């Protein structure tokens, strides 16, 4: 995979790209915890998907090696607009008008929200979502993620909250890689900005614990939903409700798996995703 940069509306945007030159384009949209990036979300998935598809994995605005800018007036609109413009530029380079999208956690929820918008905010041909969508409760594990204080121990706690298997938080090299992205200039400030309280508000603004307002019934493209049975950041069974509301969707729940099936059980995740995309494209 090649590591590249492109200017998107004046924003220096980083992405990974590789795979078959003439194959269908697949975009991978990463998660949103402290230290998240395209590399960390998709390093176990990229090689497998690249054997059959042309894969592009961008760092969201404010994450990874993409510029750290936060729009306090309209954060979601700025982030979605940046991603729309990036996708448009990438598809124009390849003379393509649609693509398949795979998302994890924040990337999956954002993908579902953008696909459900009318007009649709992305040129979506099919969707694969891991640990995305549905009501997001304020659990103890979620509080652990939000309380990251830039220390090694806090990052270990973050990984324990995300994964079912403790080996990830016990791997010193892996923890340090997470820390590298979490402590890049502006990264902690960007990820903390959504939880800053305005002077006239008694409580910090948070998207967690609020009603799920995504119009899933509006999604009319092939959709694969993957969840971890031991995901402590989500309500048990949320994936079934999302699947019920997306006509024709397919759902799989991985046992002994936490919030990141694309990392914790990457081989099975890749097998399901490749089989699903092959059916979409009749390969």
Short mmCIF file of C-alpha atoms in Angstrom, two decimals:
data_model
loop_
_atom_site.label_atom_id
_atom_site.label_comp_id
_atom_site.label_asym_id
_atom_site.label_seq_id
_atom_site.Cartn_x
_atom_site.Cartn_y
_atom_site.Cartn_z
CA UNK A 1 0.00 0.00 0.00
CA UNK A 2 1.26 3.48 -0.87
CA UNK A 3 1.06 6.31 1.67
CA UNK A 4 0.01 9.51 -0.12
CA UNK A 5 -1.22 13.07 0.43
CA UNK A 6 -3.64 15.24 -1.53
CA UNK A 7 -5.01 18.75 -1.04
CA UNK A 8 -8.78 18.66 -0.44
CA UNK A 9 -10.21 22.16 -0.16
CA UNK A 10 -6.92 23.43 1.23
CA UNK A 11 -6.68 20.56 3.74
CA UNK A 12 -3.63 18.29 3.49
CA UNK A 13 -5.22 14.85 3.48
CA UNK A 14 -3.43 11.56 4.01
CA UNK A 15 -4.55 8.24 2.57
CA UNK A 16 -3.35 4.72 1.83
CA UNK A 17 -3.91 3.31 -1.65
CA UNK A 18 -3.18 0.08 -3.44
CA UNK A 19 -4.54 -3.02 -5.10
CA UNK A 20 -5.67 -3.95 -8.58
CA UNK A 21 -5.45 -1.04 -11.04
CA UNK A 22 -8.61 -1.74 -13.04
CA UNK A 23 -10.64 -3.27 -10.21
CA UNK A 24 -13.69 -1.68 -8.51
CA UNK A 25 -12.83 1.00 -5.93
CA UNK A 26 -13.36 0.30 -2.23
CA UNK A 27 -13.04 3.07 0.38
CA UNK A 28 -12.20 2.16 3.98
CA UNK A 29 -13.38 4.63 6.67
CA UNK A 30 -11.66 4.25 10.04
CA UNK A 31 -12.86 4.57 13.64
CA UNK A 32 -12.76 7.68 15.86
CA UNK A 33 -11.14 6.88 19.21
CA UNK A 34 -8.03 8.70 20.47
CA UNK A 35 -5.15 7.58 18.27
CA UNK A 36 -7.35 6.28 15.46
CA UNK A 37 -6.03 6.25 11.89
CA UNK A 38 -6.47 4.46 8.59
CA UNK A 39 -3.31 2.47 9.18
CA UNK A 40 -4.34 1.13 12.58
CA UNK A 41 -7.93 0.36 11.59
CA UNK A 42 -7.16 -1.36 8.31
CA UNK A 43 -3.62 -2.79 8.43
CA UNK A 44 -4.98 -6.35 8.72
CA UNK A 45 -7.66 -5.79 6.06
CA UNK A 46 -5.93 -3.81 3.32
CA UNK A 47 -3.72 -6.62 1.94
CA UNK A 48 -6.62 -9.05 1.57
CA UNK A 49 -9.02 -6.60 -0.09
CA UNK A 50 -6.25 -5.33 -2.38
CA UNK A 51 -5.94 -8.76 -4.00
CA UNK A 52 -9.26 -8.20 -5.81
CA UNK A 53 -10.09 -4.49 -5.50
CA UNK A 54 -8.55 -1.04 -5.68
CA UNK A 55 -8.49 0.09 -2.05
CA UNK A 56 -8.33 3.66 -0.74
CA UNK A 57 -8.18 4.31 3.02
CA UNK A 58 -8.18 8.01 4.02
CA UNK A 59 -7.50 9.55 7.41
CA UNK A 60 -10.60 11.50 8.45
CA UNK A 61 -10.25 15.24 9.01
CA UNK A 62 -8.32 15.67 12.27
CA UNK A 63 -7.09 12.06 12.47
CA UNK A 64 -3.91 10.27 11.50
CA UNK A 65 -1.70 12.37 9.23
CA UNK A 66 -4.52 14.55 7.88
CA UNK A 67 -4.57 18.21 8.97
CA UNK A 68 -6.01 18.90 12.42
CA UNK A 69 -8.85 21.39 11.97
CA UNK A 70 -12.04 21.49 14.03
CA UNK A 71 -15.16 23.42 13.06
CA UNK A 72 -16.86 24.38 16.34
CA UNK A 73 -19.92 25.75 14.53
CA UNK A 74 -20.62 22.74 12.28
CA UNK A 75 -18.18 19.86 13.04
CA UNK A 76 -20.18 17.08 11.38
CA UNK A 77 -20.88 19.10 8.24
CA UNK A 78 -17.19 20.03 7.88
CA UNK A 79 -16.01 16.46 8.38
CA UNK A 80 -18.61 14.99 6.01
CA UNK A 81 -17.94 17.68 3.42
CA UNK A 82 -14.22 16.96 3.53
CA UNK A 83 -14.82 13.24 3.03
CA UNK A 84 -17.30 13.86 0.17
CA UNK A 85 -14.75 16.06 -1.60
CA UNK A 86 -11.97 13.52 -1.07
CA UNK A 87 -14.07 10.69 -2.51
CA UNK A 88 -15.06 12.85 -5.48
CA UNK A 89 -11.41 13.65 -6.25
CA UNK A 90 -10.33 10.01 -5.96
CA UNK A 91 -13.12 8.72 -8.21
CA UNK A 92 -12.49 11.45 -10.79
CA UNK A 93 -8.85 10.31 -11.02
CA UNK A 94 -10.09 6.83 -11.88
CA UNK A 95 -13.00 7.94 -14.09
CA UNK A 96 -15.42 6.11 -11.77
CA UNK A 97 -18.83 7.30 -10.60
CA UNK A 98 -19.46 4.99 -7.62
CA UNK A 99 -17.63 2.83 -5.09
CA UNK A 100 -18.03 0.32 -2.28
CA UNK A 101 -17.52 1.58 1.27
CA UNK A 102 -16.34 -0.23 4.40
CA UNK A 103 -16.53 1.52 7.78
CA UNK A 104 -15.50 0.77 11.35
CA UNK A 105 -17.13 2.31 14.47
CA UNK A 106 -17.27 6.10 13.85
CA UNK A 107 -16.47 5.48 10.19
CA UNK A 108 -19.31 2.94 9.98
CA UNK A 109 -21.84 5.22 11.68
CA UNK A 110 -20.81 8.17 9.50
CA UNK A 111 -21.10 5.95 6.44
CA UNK A 112 -24.62 4.86 7.37
CA UNK A 113 -25.68 8.44 8.07
CA UNK A 114 -24.28 9.71 4.76
CA UNK A 115 -25.81 6.80 2.80
CA UNK A 116 -29.20 7.42 4.41
CA UNK A 117 -29.23 11.16 3.65
CA UNK A 118 -31.39 12.44 0.83
CA UNK A 119 -29.82 13.26 -1.48
CA UNK A 120 -27.25 10.58 -0.66
CA UNK A 121 -23.97 12.18 0.40
CA UNK A 122 -21.70 9.50 -1.10
CA UNK A 123 -21.70 7.61 -4.43
CA UNK A 124 -22.39 4.33 -2.65
CA UNK A 125 -22.60 1.04 -4.52
CA UNK A 126 -22.54 -1.19 -1.42
CA UNK A 127 -21.82 -0.90 2.31
CA UNK A 128 -19.95 -2.95 4.90
CA UNK A 129 -20.21 -1.68 8.50
CA UNK A 130 -18.41 -2.98 11.58
CA UNK A 131 -19.67 -1.81 14.99
CA UNK A 132 -21.59 1.12 13.54
CA UNK A 133 -25.09 2.53 13.77
CA UNK A 134 -27.76 2.04 16.39
CA UNK A 135 -28.22 3.65 19.79
CA UNK A 136 -24.86 4.31 21.49
CA UNK A 137 -25.15 4.11 25.30
CA UNK A 138 -22.83 5.86 27.75
CA UNK A 139 -21.27 2.70 29.22
CA UNK A 140 -18.29 2.38 31.57
CA UNK A 141 -16.20 1.30 28.59
CA UNK A 142 -17.26 4.45 26.71
CA UNK A 143 -16.32 6.60 29.71
CA UNK A 144 -12.90 4.95 29.67
CA UNK A 145 -12.40 5.92 26.03
CA UNK A 146 -13.49 9.50 26.65
CA UNK A 147 -11.20 9.90 29.65
CA UNK A 148 -7.94 9.19 27.78
CA UNK A 149 -5.30 11.48 29.35
CA UNK A 150 -2.35 10.90 26.98
CA UNK A 151 -0.57 8.46 29.30
CA UNK A 152 0.53 4.93 28.39
CA UNK A 153 -1.67 3.46 31.12
CA UNK A 154 -4.67 5.38 29.80
CA UNK A 155 -4.04 4.04 26.30
CA UNK A 156 -3.90 0.51 27.70
CA UNK A 157 -7.26 1.13 29.35
CA UNK A 158 -8.62 2.43 26.03
CA UNK A 159 -7.55 -0.76 24.28
CA UNK A 160 -9.05 -2.92 27.03
CA UNK A 161 -12.35 -1.13 26.52
CA UNK A 162 -12.23 -1.69 22.75
CA UNK A 163 -11.02 -5.29 22.53
CA UNK A 164 -12.27 -8.54 24.04
CA UNK A 165 -8.78 -10.10 23.98
CA UNK A 166 -6.35 -8.45 26.43
CA UNK A 167 -3.34 -9.26 24.27
CA UNK A 168 -3.71 -5.93 22.44
CA UNK A 169 -3.28 -3.85 25.59
CA UNK A 170 -0.43 -6.07 26.78
CA UNK A 171 1.53 -5.60 23.54
CA UNK A 172 3.92 -2.74 24.35
CA UNK A 173 4.81 -2.14 20.69
CA UNK A 174 1.14 -1.92 19.72
CA UNK A 175 0.35 0.47 22.58
CA UNK A 176 3.25 2.70 21.51
CA UNK A 177 1.97 2.77 17.92
CA UNK A 178 -1.43 3.89 19.21
CA UNK A 179 0.27 6.52 21.34
CA UNK A 180 2.18 7.81 18.33
CA UNK A 181 -1.04 8.76 16.54
CA UNK A 182 -2.82 9.93 19.69
CA UNK A 183 0.01 12.37 20.51
CA UNK A 184 0.61 13.83 17.06
CA UNK A 185 0.43 17.66 17.19
CA UNK A 186 -3.22 18.66 17.47
CA UNK A 187 -4.58 15.08 17.62
CA UNK A 188 -5.58 15.05 21.29
CA UNK A 189 -7.06 18.55 21.06
CA UNK A 190 -9.08 17.62 17.98
CA UNK A 191 -10.48 14.43 19.51
CA UNK A 192 -11.31 16.25 22.76
CA UNK A 193 -13.02 19.25 21.10
CA UNK A 194 -16.48 17.63 20.72
CA UNK A 195 -16.65 17.18 24.48
CA UNK A 196 -15.81 20.76 25.43
CA UNK A 197 -18.59 22.53 27.33
CA UNK A 198 -19.66 26.04 26.33
CA UNK A 199 -19.47 28.60 29.19
CA UNK A 200 -23.27 28.73 29.49
CA UNK A 201 -23.76 24.95 29.55
CA UNK A 202 -23.70 22.88 32.71
CA UNK A 203 -22.72 19.67 30.93
CA UNK A 204 -20.28 18.70 28.23
CA UNK A 205 -21.82 18.18 24.78
CA UNK A 206 -21.72 14.51 23.75
CA UNK A 207 -23.35 12.43 21.01
CA UNK A 208 -23.56 9.39 23.29
CA UNK A 209 -26.75 8.31 25.02
CA UNK A 210 -28.91 10.19 22.52
CA UNK A 211 -31.63 8.83 20.25
CA UNK A 212 -30.41 7.21 17.03
CA UNK A 213 -31.84 9.40 14.27
CA UNK A 214 -30.38 7.71 11.16
CA UNK A 215 -33.05 6.95 8.54
CA UNK A 216 -31.97 3.37 7.84
CA UNK A 217 -35.04 2.69 5.70
CA UNK A 218 -33.63 5.11 3.12
CA UNK A 219 -30.56 2.91 2.50
CA UNK A 220 -31.23 0.96 -0.68
CA UNK A 221 -27.85 -0.59 -1.54
CA UNK A 222 -26.46 -4.03 -0.55
CA UNK A 223 -25.38 -3.83 3.10
CA UNK A 224 -23.29 -6.16 5.27
CA UNK A 225 -23.37 -5.59 9.04
CA UNK A 226 -20.69 -7.09 11.31
CA UNK A 227 -20.65 -6.83 15.11
CA UNK A 228 -18.75 -8.25 18.08
CA UNK A 229 -20.75 -10.21 20.65
CA UNK A 230 -18.56 -8.82 23.46
CA UNK A 231 -18.70 -5.18 22.34
CA UNK A 232 -18.90 -3.15 25.58
CA UNK A 233 -19.34 0.13 23.70
CA UNK A 234 -22.70 -0.86 22.19
CA UNK A 235 -26.09 -2.15 23.30
CA UNK A 236 -26.41 -5.90 22.95
CA UNK A 237 -28.47 -6.71 19.86
CA UNK A 238 -28.22 -3.24 18.29
CA UNK A 239 -27.01 -4.78 15.01
CA UNK A 240 -30.23 -6.80 14.65
CA UNK A 241 -32.34 -3.65 14.89
CA UNK A 242 -30.20 -1.88 12.27
CA UNK A 243 -30.42 -4.93 9.98
CA UNK A 244 -34.19 -5.07 10.43
CA UNK A 245 -34.49 -1.50 9.18
CA UNK A 246 -32.20 -1.88 6.13
CA UNK A 247 -34.09 -3.98 3.61
CA UNK A 248 -32.14 -7.00 2.40
CA UNK A 249 -29.16 -6.43 4.68
CA UNK A 250 -26.96 -9.26 5.95
CA UNK A 251 -25.74 -9.44 9.56
CA UNK A 252 -22.99 -11.46 11.27
CA UNK A 253 -22.04 -11.42 14.95
CA UNK A 254 -18.53 -12.57 15.91
CA UNK A 255 -18.28 -14.45 19.20
CA UNK A 256 -15.37 -13.64 21.56
CA UNK A 257 -14.94 -10.29 19.80
CA UNK A 258 -15.17 -6.71 21.02
CA UNK A 259 -15.69 -3.42 19.23
CA UNK A 260 -13.16 -3.95 16.42
CA UNK A 261 -13.88 -7.14 14.43
CA UNK A 262 -11.80 -5.71 11.57
CA UNK A 263 -8.76 -5.95 13.89
CA UNK A 264 -9.56 -8.61 16.48
CA UNK A 265 -10.87 -11.18 13.98
CA UNK A 266 -9.45 -9.72 10.78
CA UNK A 267 -9.25 -12.97 8.82
CA UNK A 268 -12.94 -13.75 9.25
CA UNK A 269 -13.83 -10.11 8.61
CA UNK A 270 -11.88 -10.17 5.33
CA UNK A 271 -13.42 -13.46 4.22
CA UNK A 272 -16.96 -12.15 4.76
CA UNK A 273 -16.21 -8.79 3.15
CA UNK A 274 -14.55 -10.32 0.09
CA UNK A 275 -17.41 -12.79 -0.38
CA UNK A 276 -19.97 -9.98 -0.02
CA UNK A 277 -18.19 -7.65 -2.47
CA UNK A 278 -17.70 -10.51 -4.94
CA UNK A 279 -21.47 -11.09 -4.93
CA UNK A 280 -22.10 -7.37 -5.42
CA UNK A 281 -19.84 -7.32 -8.46
CA UNK A 282 -20.66 -10.86 -9.62
CA UNK A 283 -16.97 -11.76 -9.63
#
